[in-house]
Amino acid sequence: MPRTESAAPSLLPDQVAEEARRGRAAASNPANRYEALATEAVDDGWEREEEAPLRTQVMIDQTRSILARNQSPDVPFDRSINPYRGCEHGCIYCFARPTHAQLGYSPGLDFETKLMVKPRAAELLEATLRKPSYKVQPIAMGTNTDPYQPVEREWRVMRQILEMLWDYRHPISITTKGSLILRDLDLLEKFAGEGLVNVTISLTTFDNKLSRAMEPRAASPAKRIQMIKALAERGIPVSANLAPVIPAMTDHEIEQIVQAAADAGAASAGMILLRLPLEVSPLFRDWLVREFPDRAVRVMGRVRETQGGKDYDSAWGKRLAGEGAHANLIQRRFRLALEKNGLTRRRLSDLKTHLFRRPVRSGDQLALDL
């Protein structure tokens, strides 16, 4: 069967047939930056066999540590946990895609279909928390890949982490666009009662067609608003994060999204401009040409306008907010939307750290009162 042709020419080689990649945002597996050689499909005149649908593969991650440290001055946390590598949500804009290259996979379709699970995450984390040298600060989860992506339903790694952290009364911050977080309302309510949690729901657009195209396996826009409402009704502090805001594509929705989040019960909100590091840039540009060819030139022109003339500027202080007149206008509109709806900017500093404790475990040596 001949390969299905796209409506617009692709910028990347070796496209997977549309039928085979249905429900995925990327269309190919471009070589990652660590590979010296790259392969490319060539039409030799013979008909190609029909490609089987891409299935999600789950592999065991043999990592020996689970707590990642961060020293970036523009990121409001110094430690994080990612229960999974890769993300089935498949957001085409995901800045975490390049991390899959470190595993020898492509940041393209491999990132969405070849997932690594860390079944020993709770055990490894507990070993770290029990060290006398451990100093408590909020642990951020969902900062790289989503802890509530579909594979969590079966593996329950995030649930195990939460249960263990509750025993330690450890402060946590969770960012997600996965509706599976509603499964854990019982635990999150306990954290909230002690001032130990803040949940952030990522919002991008209320355009269902656009959402399905660029984040195909994430919760729908309406469902994410419902998630904010459900969390707020249980007394769980919840924020919205407009991430990413895409110039000339989603920036016109800023005021609408902030108001909807506030109406649903969010007390604060944040905003991050589109980031296209490393392999994300060609993947995003290819997606634009395939899905929205009439907007591709204009969108990338606006993106470069906010990034100093490049697809992405990684400089601290610029990479999250952008620069230039258009970026400043977006930031100003966001600030005004917060003020109008009575929201503050989200932050972790309000989470309590003094409640941390190390529960007695089997085999612990107890202190004797003589």
Coordinates of C-alpha atoms in Angstrom, one line a residue:
M1 CA 0.0 0.0 0.0
P2 CA 1.5 3.4 -0.9
R3 CA 2.3 5.8 1.8
T4 CA -0.4 8.3 2.7
E5 CA 0.6 11.8 1.6
S6 CA 0.1 14.7 3.9
A7 CA -2.0 17.7 2.8
A8 CA 1.1 19.8 3.0
P9 CA 4.8 18.9 2.4
S10 CA 6.7 17.8 5.4
L11 CA 9.9 19.4 6.7
L12 CA 11.2 16.1 8.2
P13 CA 12.1 12.9 6.4
D14 CA 10.8 9.4 6.9
Q15 CA 7.2 10.2 7.8
V16 CA 5.0 7.4 9.3
A17 CA 1.7 6.9 7.5
E18 CA -1.1 8.8 9.0
E19 CA -3.2 5.7 9.7
A20 CA -0.3 4.2 11.7
R21 CA 0.3 7.2 13.8
R22 CA -3.3 8.2 14.5
G23 CA -3.5 9.8 17.9
R24 CA 0.1 11.0 17.9
A25 CA 1.3 14.5 17.4
A26 CA 4.8 13.8 15.9
A27 CA 4.9 12.3 12.4
S28 CA 8.4 10.8 12.3
N29 CA 11.4 9.8 14.3
P30 CA 14.2 12.2 13.4
A31 CA 17.7 11.2 14.6
N32 CA 18.7 12.6 17.9
R33 CA 21.7 14.9 18.4
Y34 CA 23.9 12.2 19.8
E35 CA 23.7 10.0 16.7
A36 CA 26.5 10.3 14.1
L37 CA 24.4 8.7 11.4
A38 CA 20.8 9.2 10.3
T39 CA 18.5 7.0 8.1
E40 CA 16.0 8.2 5.6
A41 CA 13.3 6.3 3.7
V42 CA 13.7 6.3 -0.1
D43 CA 11.0 5.5 -2.6
D44 CA 12.3 2.7 -4.7
G45 CA 9.2 2.4 -6.8
W46 CA 7.9 -0.7 -5.0
E47 CA 4.6 -0.5 -3.1
R48 CA 5.1 -0.3 0.6
E49 CA 3.3 -2.7 3.0
E50 CA 0.6 -1.2 5.1
E51 CA 2.2 0.1 8.4
A52 CA 0.8 -1.3 11.6
P53 CA -0.6 1.2 14.1
L54 CA 2.0 2.4 16.6
R55 CA 1.5 0.9 20.0
T56 CA 2.8 2.3 23.3
Q57 CA 5.7 0.3 24.6
V58 CA 6.5 0.3 28.4
M59 CA 10.0 -0.6 29.6
I60 CA 11.5 -0.7 33.1
D61 CA 13.8 2.1 34.0
Q62 CA 16.7 0.7 36.1
T63 CA 17.6 4.1 37.6
R64 CA 19.3 4.0 41.1
S65 CA 18.2 7.5 42.1
I66 CA 14.9 9.3 41.8
L67 CA 15.4 12.9 43.1
A68 CA 16.6 15.3 40.4
R69 CA 18.2 18.5 41.5
N70 CA 17.8 21.9 39.8
Q71 CA 19.9 25.0 40.1
S72 CA 18.2 27.2 37.4
P73 CA 17.6 30.7 38.8
D74 CA 14.3 31.1 36.9
V75 CA 12.7 27.9 38.2
P76 CA 10.9 28.0 41.6
F77 CA 12.0 24.6 42.9
D78 CA 15.3 22.9 43.5
R79 CA 14.3 19.2 43.3
S80 CA 11.8 17.2 41.3
I81 CA 10.6 13.6 40.6
N82 CA 9.6 12.2 37.3
P83 CA 8.0 8.7 37.6
Y84 CA 8.1 8.2 33.9
R85 CA 10.4 9.0 31.0
G86 CA 8.6 9.9 27.8
C87 CA 5.0 10.9 27.8
E88 CA 2.0 9.4 26.0
H89 CA 0.1 12.7 26.1
G90 CA 2.3 13.4 23.0
C91 CA 2.3 17.2 23.2
I92 CA 4.1 18.4 20.1
Y93 CA 5.5 21.4 22.0
C94 CA 6.9 19.5 25.0
F95 CA 10.3 20.9 26.0
A96 CA 11.1 17.5 27.6
R97 CA 11.3 15.7 24.2
P98 CA 15.0 16.1 23.9
T99 CA 15.6 14.1 27.1
H100 CA 14.6 11.0 25.1
A101 CA 17.8 11.4 23.0
Q102 CA 19.8 10.7 26.2
L103 CA 18.2 7.2 26.2
G104 CA 19.1 6.5 22.6
Y105 CA 15.6 7.2 21.3
S106 CA 14.2 9.9 19.0
P107 CA 12.5 12.9 20.5
G108 CA 9.8 12.4 17.9
L109 CA 7.4 9.4 17.9
D110 CA 9.6 7.5 20.3
F111 CA 9.0 10.0 23.0
E112 CA 5.3 9.4 22.7
T113 CA 5.4 5.6 22.3
K114 CA 8.5 4.2 24.0
L115 CA 8.0 4.9 27.7
M116 CA 10.2 4.1 30.7
V117 CA 8.6 3.4 34.0
K118 CA 10.3 3.7 37.4
P119 CA 8.5 1.1 39.6
R120 CA 11.0 1.5 42.5
A121 CA 10.5 5.3 42.6
A122 CA 8.9 5.3 46.1
E123 CA 11.5 3.0 47.5
L124 CA 14.4 5.0 46.1
L125 CA 12.9 8.3 47.3
E126 CA 12.3 7.0 50.8
A127 CA 16.0 5.9 51.0
T128 CA 16.9 9.5 50.2
L129 CA 14.5 11.0 52.8
R130 CA 15.8 8.8 55.6
K131 CA 19.3 10.2 55.2
P132 CA 20.2 12.4 58.2
S133 CA 21.7 14.9 55.7
Y134 CA 18.4 15.4 53.8
K135 CA 17.0 19.0 54.0
V136 CA 13.3 19.5 53.4
Q137 CA 12.1 21.6 50.5
P138 CA 9.0 21.1 48.3
I139 CA 9.3 18.3 45.7
A140 CA 8.0 19.2 42.3
M141 CA 6.3 16.5 40.2
G142 CA 5.2 16.9 36.6
T143 CA 8.0 19.3 35.7
N144 CA 9.3 17.2 32.8
T145 CA 6.9 14.4 31.9
D146 CA 3.3 14.1 33.2
P147 CA 3.0 11.9 36.3
Y148 CA -0.7 11.3 35.4
Q149 CA -0.3 10.2 31.8
P150 CA -2.4 7.2 30.8
V151 CA 0.3 4.6 31.8
E152 CA -0.1 5.6 35.5
R153 CA -3.5 3.9 35.5
E154 CA -1.8 0.5 35.4
W155 CA 1.5 1.2 37.1
R156 CA 0.4 3.5 39.9
V157 CA 3.9 4.8 40.5
M158 CA 2.6 8.3 41.3
R159 CA 0.1 6.9 43.8
Q160 CA 2.9 5.0 45.6
I161 CA 5.0 8.1 45.8
L162 CA 2.2 10.1 47.3
E163 CA 1.4 7.5 49.9
M164 CA 5.0 7.4 51.0
L165 CA 5.4 11.2 51.0
W166 CA 2.3 11.5 53.1
D167 CA 3.8 9.3 55.8
Y168 CA 6.7 11.8 55.9
R169 CA 4.4 14.9 55.8
H170 CA 6.6 16.1 52.9
P171 CA 5.5 19.2 50.9
I172 CA 4.8 18.6 47.2
S173 CA 3.9 20.5 44.1
I174 CA 2.2 18.7 41.2
T175 CA 1.7 19.9 37.6
T176 CA -0.4 17.9 35.3
K177 CA -2.9 17.9 32.4
G178 CA -4.0 14.3 33.1
S179 CA -7.5 13.7 34.6
L180 CA -6.2 10.7 36.5
I181 CA -5.2 13.1 39.3
L182 CA -8.9 12.9 40.3
R183 CA -8.2 9.3 41.4
D184 CA -6.0 10.7 44.2
L185 CA -8.3 13.3 45.6
D186 CA -8.4 11.4 48.9
L187 CA -4.7 11.7 49.4
L188 CA -4.3 15.2 48.1
E189 CA -7.1 16.4 50.5
K190 CA -4.9 15.1 53.4
F191 CA -1.9 17.0 52.1
A192 CA -4.0 20.1 51.7
G193 CA -5.3 19.9 55.3
E194 CA -1.7 20.3 56.5
G195 CA -0.7 23.0 54.0
L196 CA 1.6 20.5 52.1
V197 CA 0.4 20.6 48.5
N198 CA -0.2 22.9 45.5
V199 CA -1.6 21.4 42.3
T200 CA -1.2 23.2 38.9
I201 CA -3.4 22.3 35.9
S202 CA -1.8 23.1 32.6
L203 CA -4.1 25.0 30.2
T204 CA -3.3 25.7 26.6
T205 CA -6.4 26.4 24.5
F206 CA -10.2 26.0 24.5
D207 CA -10.1 25.2 20.8
N208 CA -10.9 21.4 20.8
K209 CA -9.6 20.9 17.3
L210 CA -6.3 22.6 18.1
S211 CA -6.0 20.7 21.4
R212 CA -6.5 17.3 19.8
A213 CA -3.9 18.1 17.2
M214 CA -1.1 19.3 19.4
E215 CA -1.7 17.3 22.7
P216 CA -3.6 14.3 21.3
R217 CA -3.8 12.1 24.4
A218 CA -4.1 14.7 27.2
A219 CA -7.4 15.6 28.9
S220 CA -9.7 17.9 26.9
P221 CA -9.8 21.6 27.7
A222 CA -13.2 21.3 29.3
K223 CA -12.1 18.3 31.4
R224 CA -9.1 20.4 32.7
I225 CA -11.4 23.1 33.9
Q226 CA -13.5 20.4 35.6
M227 CA -10.3 19.2 37.3
I228 CA -9.6 22.6 38.7
K229 CA -13.2 22.8 40.0
A230 CA -13.0 19.3 41.6
L231 CA -9.7 20.1 43.3
A232 CA -10.9 23.5 44.6
E233 CA -14.2 21.9 46.0
R234 CA -12.1 19.5 48.1
G235 CA -10.1 22.4 49.5
I236 CA -6.9 21.5 47.5
P237 CA -5.0 24.7 46.5
V238 CA -5.0 24.7 42.7
S239 CA -3.4 26.9 40.2
A240 CA -3.6 27.2 36.4
N241 CA -0.6 27.4 34.2
L242 CA -1.0 28.8 30.7
A243 CA 1.7 26.7 29.2
P244 CA 2.7 27.2 26.6
V245 CA 1.3 30.4 25.2
I246 CA 1.9 30.2 21.5
P247 CA 2.2 33.6 19.7
A248 CA -0.3 34.0 16.9
M249 CA -2.0 30.7 17.8
T250 CA -3.2 30.7 21.4
D251 CA -2.2 34.1 22.8
H252 CA -5.7 35.6 21.9
E253 CA -7.2 33.2 24.5
I254 CA -5.2 34.5 27.5
E255 CA -8.0 36.5 29.1
Q256 CA -10.6 33.8 28.5
I257 CA -8.5 31.0 30.0
V258 CA -7.6 33.1 33.1
Q259 CA -11.2 33.9 33.7
A260 CA -12.4 30.3 33.3
A261 CA -9.7 29.1 35.7
A262 CA -10.7 31.7 38.3
D263 CA -14.4 30.8 37.9
A264 CA -13.5 27.2 38.4
G265 CA -11.8 27.9 41.7
A266 CA -8.1 28.5 40.9
A267 CA -6.5 30.9 43.3
S268 CA -3.4 31.7 41.3
A269 CA -1.9 31.3 37.8
G270 CA 1.3 31.2 35.9
M271 CA 2.3 31.6 32.3
I272 CA 5.1 30.3 30.1
L273 CA 5.8 31.3 26.5
L274 CA 6.4 28.5 23.9
R275 CA 9.9 27.0 24.2
L276 CA 11.4 25.1 21.3
P277 CA 14.8 23.7 22.5
L278 CA 17.0 21.4 20.4
E279 CA 14.9 18.8 18.5
V280 CA 11.6 20.3 19.5
S281 CA 12.0 23.1 17.0
P282 CA 12.0 21.1 13.8
L283 CA 9.3 18.8 15.2
F284 CA 7.0 21.8 16.0
R285 CA 7.7 23.4 12.6
D286 CA 6.9 20.2 10.8
W287 CA 3.7 19.8 12.8
L288 CA 2.7 23.4 11.9
V289 CA 3.2 22.8 8.2
R290 CA 1.2 19.5 8.4
E291 CA -1.7 20.7 10.6
F292 CA -2.0 24.4 10.0
P293 CA -0.1 25.3 6.8
D294 CA -2.0 28.6 6.4
R295 CA -0.6 29.8 9.8
A296 CA 2.8 28.2 9.8
V297 CA 4.8 31.2 8.5
R298 CA 3.0 33.7 10.7
V299 CA 3.3 31.7 13.9
M300 CA 7.0 31.0 13.5
G301 CA 7.6 34.7 12.7
R302 CA 5.9 35.7 15.9
V303 CA 7.8 33.0 17.9
R304 CA 11.2 34.3 16.6
E305 CA 10.1 37.8 17.4
T306 CA 9.8 36.8 21.0
Q307 CA 13.1 34.9 21.0
G308 CA 15.6 37.4 19.7
G309 CA 15.2 36.3 16.1
K310 CA 15.8 32.6 16.8
D311 CA 13.5 29.6 17.3
Y312 CA 14.5 29.5 20.9
D313 CA 16.7 31.5 23.3
S314 CA 17.8 29.4 26.3
A315 CA 19.2 32.3 28.3
W316 CA 18.0 32.4 31.9
G317 CA 15.4 35.2 32.4
K318 CA 14.4 35.0 28.7
R319 CA 13.5 31.3 28.0
L320 CA 10.2 31.3 29.9
A321 CA 9.0 34.8 29.3
G322 CA 10.6 35.8 25.9
E323 CA 11.7 39.3 25.0
G324 CA 10.7 42.1 22.7
A325 CA 7.5 44.1 22.2
H326 CA 5.2 41.2 21.5
A327 CA 6.4 39.1 24.4
N328 CA 6.0 42.2 26.7
L329 CA 2.5 42.7 25.4
I330 CA 1.6 39.1 26.2
Q331 CA 3.1 39.4 29.7
R332 CA 1.2 42.6 30.3
R333 CA -2.1 41.1 29.2
F334 CA -1.6 38.2 31.5
R335 CA -0.9 40.5 34.5
L336 CA -4.0 42.5 33.8
A337 CA -6.1 39.3 33.5
L338 CA -4.8 38.2 36.9
E339 CA -5.7 41.5 38.4
K340 CA -9.2 41.5 36.9
N341 CA -9.9 38.0 38.2
G342 CA -8.3 38.5 41.6
L343 CA -5.6 35.9 41.1
T344 CA -2.0 35.9 42.3
R345 CA 1.0 34.4 40.6
R346 CA 1.6 30.8 41.6
R347 CA 4.4 30.0 44.0
L348 CA 5.8 27.2 46.2
S349 CA 6.9 29.3 49.1
D350 CA 3.7 28.9 51.0
L351 CA 4.1 25.2 51.5
K352 CA 5.0 24.1 55.0
T353 CA 8.3 22.3 55.6
H354 CA 8.4 22.1 59.4
L355 CA 5.9 19.1 59.6
F356 CA 8.4 16.8 58.0
R357 CA 9.1 13.6 60.0
R358 CA 10.7 10.3 59.5
P359 CA 8.2 7.6 60.5
V360 CA 9.5 4.5 62.3
R361 CA 10.0 1.6 60.0
S362 CA 10.6 -2.0 60.7
G363 CA 14.3 -2.5 61.6
D364 CA 14.8 1.1 62.8
Q365 CA 16.8 1.4 66.0
L366 CA 14.8 3.3 68.6
A367 CA 16.2 5.8 71.0
L368 CA 16.2 4.7 74.6
D369 CA 15.2 7.0 77.4
L370 CA 17.6 6.1 80.3

